[in-house]
Coordinates of C-alpha atoms in Angstrom, one line a residue:
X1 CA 0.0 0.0 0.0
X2 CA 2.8 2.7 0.9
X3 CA 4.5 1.8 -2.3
X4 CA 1.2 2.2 -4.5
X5 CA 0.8 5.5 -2.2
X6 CA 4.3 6.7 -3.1
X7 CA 3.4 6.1 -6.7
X8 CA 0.3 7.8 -6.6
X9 CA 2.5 10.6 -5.1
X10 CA 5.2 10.9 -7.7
X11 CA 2.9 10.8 -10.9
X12 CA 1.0 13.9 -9.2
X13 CA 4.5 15.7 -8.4
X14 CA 5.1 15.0 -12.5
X15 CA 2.2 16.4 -14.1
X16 CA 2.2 19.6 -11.2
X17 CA 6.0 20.3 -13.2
X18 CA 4.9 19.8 -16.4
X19 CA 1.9 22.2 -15.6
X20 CA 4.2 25.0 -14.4
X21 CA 7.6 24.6 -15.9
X22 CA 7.0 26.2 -19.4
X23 CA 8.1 29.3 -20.5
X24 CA 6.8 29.6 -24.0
X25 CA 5.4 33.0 -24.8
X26 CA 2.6 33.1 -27.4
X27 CA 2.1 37.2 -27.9
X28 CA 2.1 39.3 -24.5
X29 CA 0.6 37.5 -22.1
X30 CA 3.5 38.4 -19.2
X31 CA 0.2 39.1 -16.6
X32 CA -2.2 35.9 -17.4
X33 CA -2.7 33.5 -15.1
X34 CA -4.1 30.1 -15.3
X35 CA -7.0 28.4 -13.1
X36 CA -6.8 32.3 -11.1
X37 CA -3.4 31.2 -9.8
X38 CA -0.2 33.4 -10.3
X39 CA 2.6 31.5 -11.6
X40 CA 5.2 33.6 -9.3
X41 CA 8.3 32.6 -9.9
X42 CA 8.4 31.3 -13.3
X43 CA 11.5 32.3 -15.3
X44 CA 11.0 34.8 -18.2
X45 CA 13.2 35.2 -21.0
X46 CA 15.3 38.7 -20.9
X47 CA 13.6 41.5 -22.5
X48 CA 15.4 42.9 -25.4
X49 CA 15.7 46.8 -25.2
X50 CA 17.8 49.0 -28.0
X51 CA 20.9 50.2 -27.0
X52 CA 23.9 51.9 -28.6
X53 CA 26.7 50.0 -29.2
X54 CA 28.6 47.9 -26.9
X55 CA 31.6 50.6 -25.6
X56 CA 30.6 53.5 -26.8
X57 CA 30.2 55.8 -24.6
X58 CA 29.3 59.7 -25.3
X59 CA 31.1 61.1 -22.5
X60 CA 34.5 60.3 -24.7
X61 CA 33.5 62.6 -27.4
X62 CA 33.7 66.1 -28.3
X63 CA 30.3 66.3 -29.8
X64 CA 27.4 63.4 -29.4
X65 CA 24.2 63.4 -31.2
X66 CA 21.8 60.2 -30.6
X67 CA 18.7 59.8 -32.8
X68 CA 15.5 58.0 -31.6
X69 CA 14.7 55.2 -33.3
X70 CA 11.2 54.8 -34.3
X71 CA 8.8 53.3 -33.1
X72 CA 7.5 51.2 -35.1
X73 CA 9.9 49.6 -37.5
X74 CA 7.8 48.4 -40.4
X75 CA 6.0 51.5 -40.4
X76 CA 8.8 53.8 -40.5
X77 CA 10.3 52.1 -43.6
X78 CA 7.4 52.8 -45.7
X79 CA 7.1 55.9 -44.7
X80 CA 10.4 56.9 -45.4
X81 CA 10.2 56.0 -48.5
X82 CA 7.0 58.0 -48.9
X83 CA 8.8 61.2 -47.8
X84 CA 11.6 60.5 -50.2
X85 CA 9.0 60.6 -52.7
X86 CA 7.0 63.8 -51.6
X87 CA 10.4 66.2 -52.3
X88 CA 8.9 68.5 -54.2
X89 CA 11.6 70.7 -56.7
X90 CA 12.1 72.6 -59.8
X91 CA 15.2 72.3 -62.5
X92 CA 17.6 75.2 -62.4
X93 CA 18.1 74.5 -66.3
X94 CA 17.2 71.4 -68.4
X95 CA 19.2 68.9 -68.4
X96 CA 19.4 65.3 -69.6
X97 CA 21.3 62.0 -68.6
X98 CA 21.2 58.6 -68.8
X99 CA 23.4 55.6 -68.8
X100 CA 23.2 52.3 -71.6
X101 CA 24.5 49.1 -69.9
X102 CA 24.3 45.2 -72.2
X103 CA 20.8 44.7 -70.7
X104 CA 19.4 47.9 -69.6
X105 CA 19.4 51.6 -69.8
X106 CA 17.4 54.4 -69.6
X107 CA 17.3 58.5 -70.4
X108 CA 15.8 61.0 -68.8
X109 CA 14.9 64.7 -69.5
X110 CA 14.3 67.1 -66.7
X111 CA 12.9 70.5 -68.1
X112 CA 13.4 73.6 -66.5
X113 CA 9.9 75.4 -65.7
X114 CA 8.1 72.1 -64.4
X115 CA 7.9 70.8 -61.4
X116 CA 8.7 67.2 -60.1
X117 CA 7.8 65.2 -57.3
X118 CA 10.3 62.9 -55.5
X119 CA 14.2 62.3 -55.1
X120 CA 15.6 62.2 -58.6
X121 CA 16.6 59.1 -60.1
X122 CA 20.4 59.3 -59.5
X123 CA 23.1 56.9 -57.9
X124 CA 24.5 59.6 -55.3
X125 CA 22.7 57.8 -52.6
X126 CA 21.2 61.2 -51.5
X127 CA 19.3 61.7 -48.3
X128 CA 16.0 63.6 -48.2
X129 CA 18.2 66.5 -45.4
X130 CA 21.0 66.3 -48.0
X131 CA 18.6 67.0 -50.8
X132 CA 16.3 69.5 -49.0
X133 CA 20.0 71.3 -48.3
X134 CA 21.2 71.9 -51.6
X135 CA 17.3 73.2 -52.5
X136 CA 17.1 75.6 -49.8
X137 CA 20.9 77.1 -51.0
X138 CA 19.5 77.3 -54.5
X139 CA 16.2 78.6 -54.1
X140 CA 14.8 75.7 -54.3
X141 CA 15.9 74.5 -57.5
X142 CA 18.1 71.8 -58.8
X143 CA 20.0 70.9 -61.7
X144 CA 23.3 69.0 -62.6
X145 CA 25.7 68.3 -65.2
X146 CA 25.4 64.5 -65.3
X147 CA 28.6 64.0 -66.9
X148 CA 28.8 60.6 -66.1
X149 CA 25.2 59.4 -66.1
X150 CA 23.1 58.8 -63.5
X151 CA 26.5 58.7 -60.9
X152 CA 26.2 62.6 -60.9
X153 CA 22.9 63.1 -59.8
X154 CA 21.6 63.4 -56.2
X155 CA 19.0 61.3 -55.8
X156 CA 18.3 57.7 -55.6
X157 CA 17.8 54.3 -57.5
X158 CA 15.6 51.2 -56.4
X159 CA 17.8 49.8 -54.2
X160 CA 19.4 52.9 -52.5
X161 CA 16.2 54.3 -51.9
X162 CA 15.4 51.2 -49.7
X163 CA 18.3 51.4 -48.0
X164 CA 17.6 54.7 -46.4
X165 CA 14.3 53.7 -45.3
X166 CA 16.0 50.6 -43.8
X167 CA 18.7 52.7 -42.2
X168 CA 16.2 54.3 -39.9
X169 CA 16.6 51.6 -38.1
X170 CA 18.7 48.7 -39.7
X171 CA 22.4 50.3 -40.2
X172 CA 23.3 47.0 -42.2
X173 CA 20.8 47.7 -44.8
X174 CA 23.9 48.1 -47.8
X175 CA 24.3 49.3 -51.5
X176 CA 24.6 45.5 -52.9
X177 CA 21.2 44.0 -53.8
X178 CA 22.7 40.7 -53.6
X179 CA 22.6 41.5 -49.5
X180 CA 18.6 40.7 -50.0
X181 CA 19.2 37.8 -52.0
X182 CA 18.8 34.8 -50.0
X183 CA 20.8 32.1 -52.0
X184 CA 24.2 34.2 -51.4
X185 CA 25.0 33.5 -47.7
X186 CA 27.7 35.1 -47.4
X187 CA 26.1 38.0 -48.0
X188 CA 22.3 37.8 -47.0
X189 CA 21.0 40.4 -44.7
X190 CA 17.7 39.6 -44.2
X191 CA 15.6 36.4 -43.8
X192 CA 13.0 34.4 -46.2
X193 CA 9.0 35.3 -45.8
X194 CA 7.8 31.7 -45.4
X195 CA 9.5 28.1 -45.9
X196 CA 10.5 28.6 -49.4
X197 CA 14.1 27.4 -50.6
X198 CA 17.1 29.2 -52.0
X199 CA 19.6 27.0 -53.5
X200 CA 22.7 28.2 -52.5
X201 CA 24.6 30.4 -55.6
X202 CA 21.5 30.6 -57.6
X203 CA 21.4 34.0 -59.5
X204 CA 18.4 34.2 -60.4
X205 CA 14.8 34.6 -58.7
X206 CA 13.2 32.5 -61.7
X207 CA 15.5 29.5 -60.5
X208 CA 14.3 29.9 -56.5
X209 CA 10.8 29.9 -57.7
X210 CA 11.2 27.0 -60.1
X211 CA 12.8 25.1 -57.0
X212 CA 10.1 26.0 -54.8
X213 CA 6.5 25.9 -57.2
X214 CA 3.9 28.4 -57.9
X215 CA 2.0 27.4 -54.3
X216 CA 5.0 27.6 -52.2
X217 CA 6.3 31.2 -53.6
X218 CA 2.3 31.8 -53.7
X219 CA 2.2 31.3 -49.4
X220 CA 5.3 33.2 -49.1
X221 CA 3.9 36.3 -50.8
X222 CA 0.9 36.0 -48.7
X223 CA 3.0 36.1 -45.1
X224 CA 4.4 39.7 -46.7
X225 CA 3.7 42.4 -44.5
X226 CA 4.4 46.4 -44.9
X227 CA 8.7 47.0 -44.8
X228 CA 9.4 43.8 -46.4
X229 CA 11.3 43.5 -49.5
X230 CA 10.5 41.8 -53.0
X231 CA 13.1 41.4 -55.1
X232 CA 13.6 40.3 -59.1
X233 CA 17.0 39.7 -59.6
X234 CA 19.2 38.0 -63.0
X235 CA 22.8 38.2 -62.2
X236 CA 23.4 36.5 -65.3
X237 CA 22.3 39.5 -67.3
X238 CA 23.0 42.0 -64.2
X239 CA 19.4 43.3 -64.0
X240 CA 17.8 43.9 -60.6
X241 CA 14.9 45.7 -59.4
X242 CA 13.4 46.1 -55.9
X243 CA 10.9 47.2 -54.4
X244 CA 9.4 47.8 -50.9
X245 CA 5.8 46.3 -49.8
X246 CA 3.5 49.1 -48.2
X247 CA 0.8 47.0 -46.6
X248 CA 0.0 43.2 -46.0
X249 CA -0.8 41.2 -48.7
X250 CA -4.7 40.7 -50.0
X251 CA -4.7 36.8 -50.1
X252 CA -7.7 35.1 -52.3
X253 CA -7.7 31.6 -51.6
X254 CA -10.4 29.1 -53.9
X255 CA -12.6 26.2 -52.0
X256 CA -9.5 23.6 -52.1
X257 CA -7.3 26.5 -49.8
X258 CA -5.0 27.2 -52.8
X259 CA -4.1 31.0 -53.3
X260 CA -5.4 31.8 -56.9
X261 CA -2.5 33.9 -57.8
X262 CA -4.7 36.3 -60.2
X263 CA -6.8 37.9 -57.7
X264 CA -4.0 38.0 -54.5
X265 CA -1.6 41.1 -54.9
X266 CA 0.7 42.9 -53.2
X267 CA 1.1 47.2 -52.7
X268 CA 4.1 48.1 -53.5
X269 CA 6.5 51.4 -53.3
X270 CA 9.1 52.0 -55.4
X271 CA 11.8 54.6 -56.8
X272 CA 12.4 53.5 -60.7
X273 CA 13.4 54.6 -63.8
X274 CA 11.1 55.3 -65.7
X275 CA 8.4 58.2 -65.2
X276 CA 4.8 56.8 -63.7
X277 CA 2.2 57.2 -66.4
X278 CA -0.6 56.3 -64.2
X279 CA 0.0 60.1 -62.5
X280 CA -1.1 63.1 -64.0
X281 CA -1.1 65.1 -61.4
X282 CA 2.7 65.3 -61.0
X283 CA 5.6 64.0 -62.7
X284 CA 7.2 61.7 -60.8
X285 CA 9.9 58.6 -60.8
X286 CA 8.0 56.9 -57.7
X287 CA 6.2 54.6 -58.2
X288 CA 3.4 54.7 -55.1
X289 CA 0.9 52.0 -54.5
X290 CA 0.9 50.2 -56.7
X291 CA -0.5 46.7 -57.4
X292 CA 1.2 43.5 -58.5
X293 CA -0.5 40.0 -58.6
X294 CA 1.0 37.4 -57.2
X295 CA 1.1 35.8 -60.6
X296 CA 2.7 38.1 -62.1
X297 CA 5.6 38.3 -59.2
X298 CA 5.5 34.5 -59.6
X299 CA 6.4 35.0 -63.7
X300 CA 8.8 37.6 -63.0
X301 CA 10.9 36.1 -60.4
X302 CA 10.2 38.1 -57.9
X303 CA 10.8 36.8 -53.9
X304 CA 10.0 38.2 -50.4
X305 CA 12.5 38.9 -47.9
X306 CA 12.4 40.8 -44.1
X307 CA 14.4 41.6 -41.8
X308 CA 14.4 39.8 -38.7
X309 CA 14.2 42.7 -36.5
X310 CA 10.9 43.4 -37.5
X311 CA 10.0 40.6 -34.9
X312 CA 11.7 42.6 -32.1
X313 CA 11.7 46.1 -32.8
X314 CA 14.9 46.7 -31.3
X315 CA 18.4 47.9 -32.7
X316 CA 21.1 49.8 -32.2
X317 CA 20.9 53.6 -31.8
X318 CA 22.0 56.0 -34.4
X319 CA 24.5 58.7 -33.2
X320 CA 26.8 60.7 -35.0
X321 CA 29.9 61.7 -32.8
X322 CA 33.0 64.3 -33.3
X323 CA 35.8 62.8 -31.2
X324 CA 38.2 65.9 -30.9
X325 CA 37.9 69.6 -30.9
X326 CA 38.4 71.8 -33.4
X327 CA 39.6 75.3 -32.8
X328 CA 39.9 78.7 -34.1
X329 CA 43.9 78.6 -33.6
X330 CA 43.8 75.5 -35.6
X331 CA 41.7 76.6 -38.3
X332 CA 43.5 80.2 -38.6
X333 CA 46.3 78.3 -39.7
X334 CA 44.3 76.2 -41.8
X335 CA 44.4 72.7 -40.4
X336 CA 42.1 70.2 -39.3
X337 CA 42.0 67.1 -37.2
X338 CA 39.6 64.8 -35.6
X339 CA 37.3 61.8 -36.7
X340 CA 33.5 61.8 -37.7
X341 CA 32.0 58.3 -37.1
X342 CA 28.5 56.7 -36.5
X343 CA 27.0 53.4 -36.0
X344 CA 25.4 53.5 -39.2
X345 CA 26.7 54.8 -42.9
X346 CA 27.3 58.1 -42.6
X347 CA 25.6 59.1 -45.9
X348 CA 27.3 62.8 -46.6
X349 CA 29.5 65.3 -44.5
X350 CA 29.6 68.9 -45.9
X351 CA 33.2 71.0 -44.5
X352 CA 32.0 74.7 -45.0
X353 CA 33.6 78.2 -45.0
X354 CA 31.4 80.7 -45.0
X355 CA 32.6 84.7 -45.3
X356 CA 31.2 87.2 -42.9
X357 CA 27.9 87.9 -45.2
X358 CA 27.0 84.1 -44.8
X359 CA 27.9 83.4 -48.4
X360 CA 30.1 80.2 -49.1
X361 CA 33.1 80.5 -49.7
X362 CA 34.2 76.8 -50.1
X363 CA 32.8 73.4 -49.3
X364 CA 34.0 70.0 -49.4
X365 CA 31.4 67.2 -49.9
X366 CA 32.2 63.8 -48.7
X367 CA 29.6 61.2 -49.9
X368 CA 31.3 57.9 -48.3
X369 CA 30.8 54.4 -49.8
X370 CA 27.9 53.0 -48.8
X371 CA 29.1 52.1 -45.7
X372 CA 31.6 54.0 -44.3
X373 CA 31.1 54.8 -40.6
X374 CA 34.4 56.8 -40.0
X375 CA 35.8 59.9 -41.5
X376 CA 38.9 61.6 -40.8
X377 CA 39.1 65.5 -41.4
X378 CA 42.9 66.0 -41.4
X379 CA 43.3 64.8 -45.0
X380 CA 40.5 67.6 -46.3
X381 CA 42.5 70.4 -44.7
X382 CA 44.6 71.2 -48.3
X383 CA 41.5 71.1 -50.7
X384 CA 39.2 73.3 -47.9
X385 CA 41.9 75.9 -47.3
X386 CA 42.6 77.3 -50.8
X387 CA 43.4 80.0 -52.6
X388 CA 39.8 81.4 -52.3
X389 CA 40.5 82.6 -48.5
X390 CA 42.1 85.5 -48.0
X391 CA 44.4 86.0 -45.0
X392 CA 43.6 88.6 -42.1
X393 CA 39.8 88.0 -43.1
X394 CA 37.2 86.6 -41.0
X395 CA 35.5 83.6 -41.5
X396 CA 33.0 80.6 -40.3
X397 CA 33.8 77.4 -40.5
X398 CA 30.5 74.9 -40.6
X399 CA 30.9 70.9 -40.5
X400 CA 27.9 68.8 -40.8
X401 CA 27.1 65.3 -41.7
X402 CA 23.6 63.1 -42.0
X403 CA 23.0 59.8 -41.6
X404 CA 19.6 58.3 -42.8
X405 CA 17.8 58.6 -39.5
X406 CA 18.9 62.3 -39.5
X407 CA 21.4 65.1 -39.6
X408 CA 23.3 67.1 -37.3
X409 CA 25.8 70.5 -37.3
X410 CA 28.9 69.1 -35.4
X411 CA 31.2 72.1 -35.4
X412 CA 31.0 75.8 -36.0
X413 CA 33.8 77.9 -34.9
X414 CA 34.7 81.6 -36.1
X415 CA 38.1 81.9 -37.0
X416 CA 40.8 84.8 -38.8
X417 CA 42.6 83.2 -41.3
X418 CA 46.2 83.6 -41.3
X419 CA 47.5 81.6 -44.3
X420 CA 49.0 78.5 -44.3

């Protein structure tokens, strides 16, 4: 009997464990209870809270600027790219560029007079506070040479454009494409909407899809959600496009469950290359809301990707920090020193001398690869202090850099200039 008893007692010690001894989290459900009892002491996994990076702190800088990240994630990428596309601005002159590659190209015309909505197309990888900058010294106009295609032009190109919306709060969002391209490992950034598989190498989004099948690619489209990314990409023939999602996907599924693929779609924003001949109420290169079946995504190659802190909502925080001072004894003699660094690409830097009457006198303009995070300032000192500064006069120097989250003034210091 006591053995049957001590039995009895162990099975009831067993189940009482397994009833308390999970920690699985469906959603936030931190305060329910079960059966009106409080659980107490259960274990919970850490909570994950943004931070800036790992040693880095502001006290060991000259000048500190941190950025709020926002707060929603998927939300702020759309609309960042919707702001990019709202820049409203008006050609100084006409002028046209263009560049022909062995499977694509394009031309474009801007004319002086009209007016145009949106970042141009250009490979500069321009930021709306760059942009908005060079428009408010130029009353509000814009024009460039374009001597080497698109490379001249402030503005930005599918890809770019995404970038800075991911850089609000993703600073590994990069120029290469191939960084949302799931079959190339060693450079993915992102992860796969749904249970679809890339074959590792693949260069092409036709041969994922063919691996996969319409139904598979079909669910993956369906899991999409505003901020991710679809991408058709040929690396064989070097011709990508991407584009941003801008809501969740309308899923039509028949009586059997499939998805019919004619009737589901996707929203989509986009920066392209070609002027959007569904608007004519402005003349734009963005191409805003609109729709794509997932049948035709499924002939065109086109996959999903996300990023995986979407899931958390936490990264780290953008700053942008000047680590030494710069004086006016330093500048009257026409040297500079000191480092500009971030936690993200620093996307431009603008070194300024102004003359008493606030008109420039010279500027250099750093636009780092895609993603530099340091800068040093000594090296600019021989190009900045020319032979347009005059000694014995009075000047302001002005240095100021942006990041996609934001911009910030860093130095301003009035000097007399001595010569060198």
């Amino acid at each position: 009997m006591k053995k049957i008893l001590a039995l009895i007692f162990t099975i009831f010690l067993c189940l009482a464990l397994v009833a308390c001894g999970s920690n699985e989290k469906t959603g936030d459900n931190s305060n329910e209870t079960t059966d009106g009892e409080n659980p107490g002491n259960e274990t919970t996994a850490p909570v994950l809270e943004s931070a800036l990076p790992e040693g880095i702190n502001p006290d060991d800088f000259y000048k500190f600027v941190q950025f709020d990240l926002p707060e929603n994630f998927r939300e702020a990428a759309v609309e960042q790219m919707r702001k990019q596309a709202a820049v409203v601005w008006t050609p100084e002159y006409t002028f046209t560029y263009g560049n022909k590659f062995d499977n694509w190209g394009f031309e474009k015309t801007y004319e002086a007079g009209k007016t145009y909505t949106g970042l141009p197309y250009g490979s500069m990888n321009s930021s709306i506070e760059e942009f908005q900058k060079y428009l408010d010294e130029h009353r509000g106009r814009f024009a460039t040479k374009s001597e080497n295609g698109y490379y001249d032009v402030m503005g930005t190109q599918c890809n770019t454009a995404i970038n800075l919306s991911l850089q609000q709060f993703f600073p590994d969002a990069c120029e290469d494409s191939g960084g949302y391209m799931p079959s190339y490992s060693d450079k993915f950034i992102g992860v796969k909407v749904g249970d679809y598989e890339a074959p590792e190498g693949v260069k092409k989004g036709l041969d994922i899809i063919e691996a996969n099948g319409e139904q598979k690619m079909y669910e993956s489209y369906a899991l999409a959600d505003m901020g991710d990314v679809i991408m058709g990409k040929n690396d064989e023939t070097q011709v990508t496009h991407v584009r941003m999602v801008a809501e969740k996907a309308v899923v039509v599924r028949g009586a059997n469950g499939q998805i019919n693929g004619n009737r589901s779609y996707l929203v989509c924003v986009e920066q392209t290359d070609s002027w959007d001949q569904t608007r004519k109420d402005i003349n734009t290169t963005w191409w805003m809301d609109h729709k794509y079946t997932f049948n035709s995504l499924l002939q065109g190659g086109w996959i999903a990707v996300s990023l995986e802190c979407y899931e958390t909502n936490v990264s780290v925080i953008p700053y942008l920090a000047l680590d030494e001072e710069i004086t006016a004894d330093m500048l009257a003699k026409g040297n500079l020193g000191g480092m500009v660094s971030s936690d993200y690409p620093i996307n431009y830097m603008h070194l300024t001398i102004y003359n008493k009457a606030g008109k420039i006198v010279n500027r250099i303009v750093v636009n780092n690869p895609y993603d530099g995070r340091k800068e040093g300032l000594r090296k600019h000192s021989i190009n900045l202090f020319n032979d347009s500064l005059k000694a014995g006069t009075e000047y302001t120097f002005v240095l100021d850099a942006g990041i996609a989250r934001g911009n910030a003034e860093l130095c301003r210091v009035d000097f007399t200039y001595t010569g060198k």
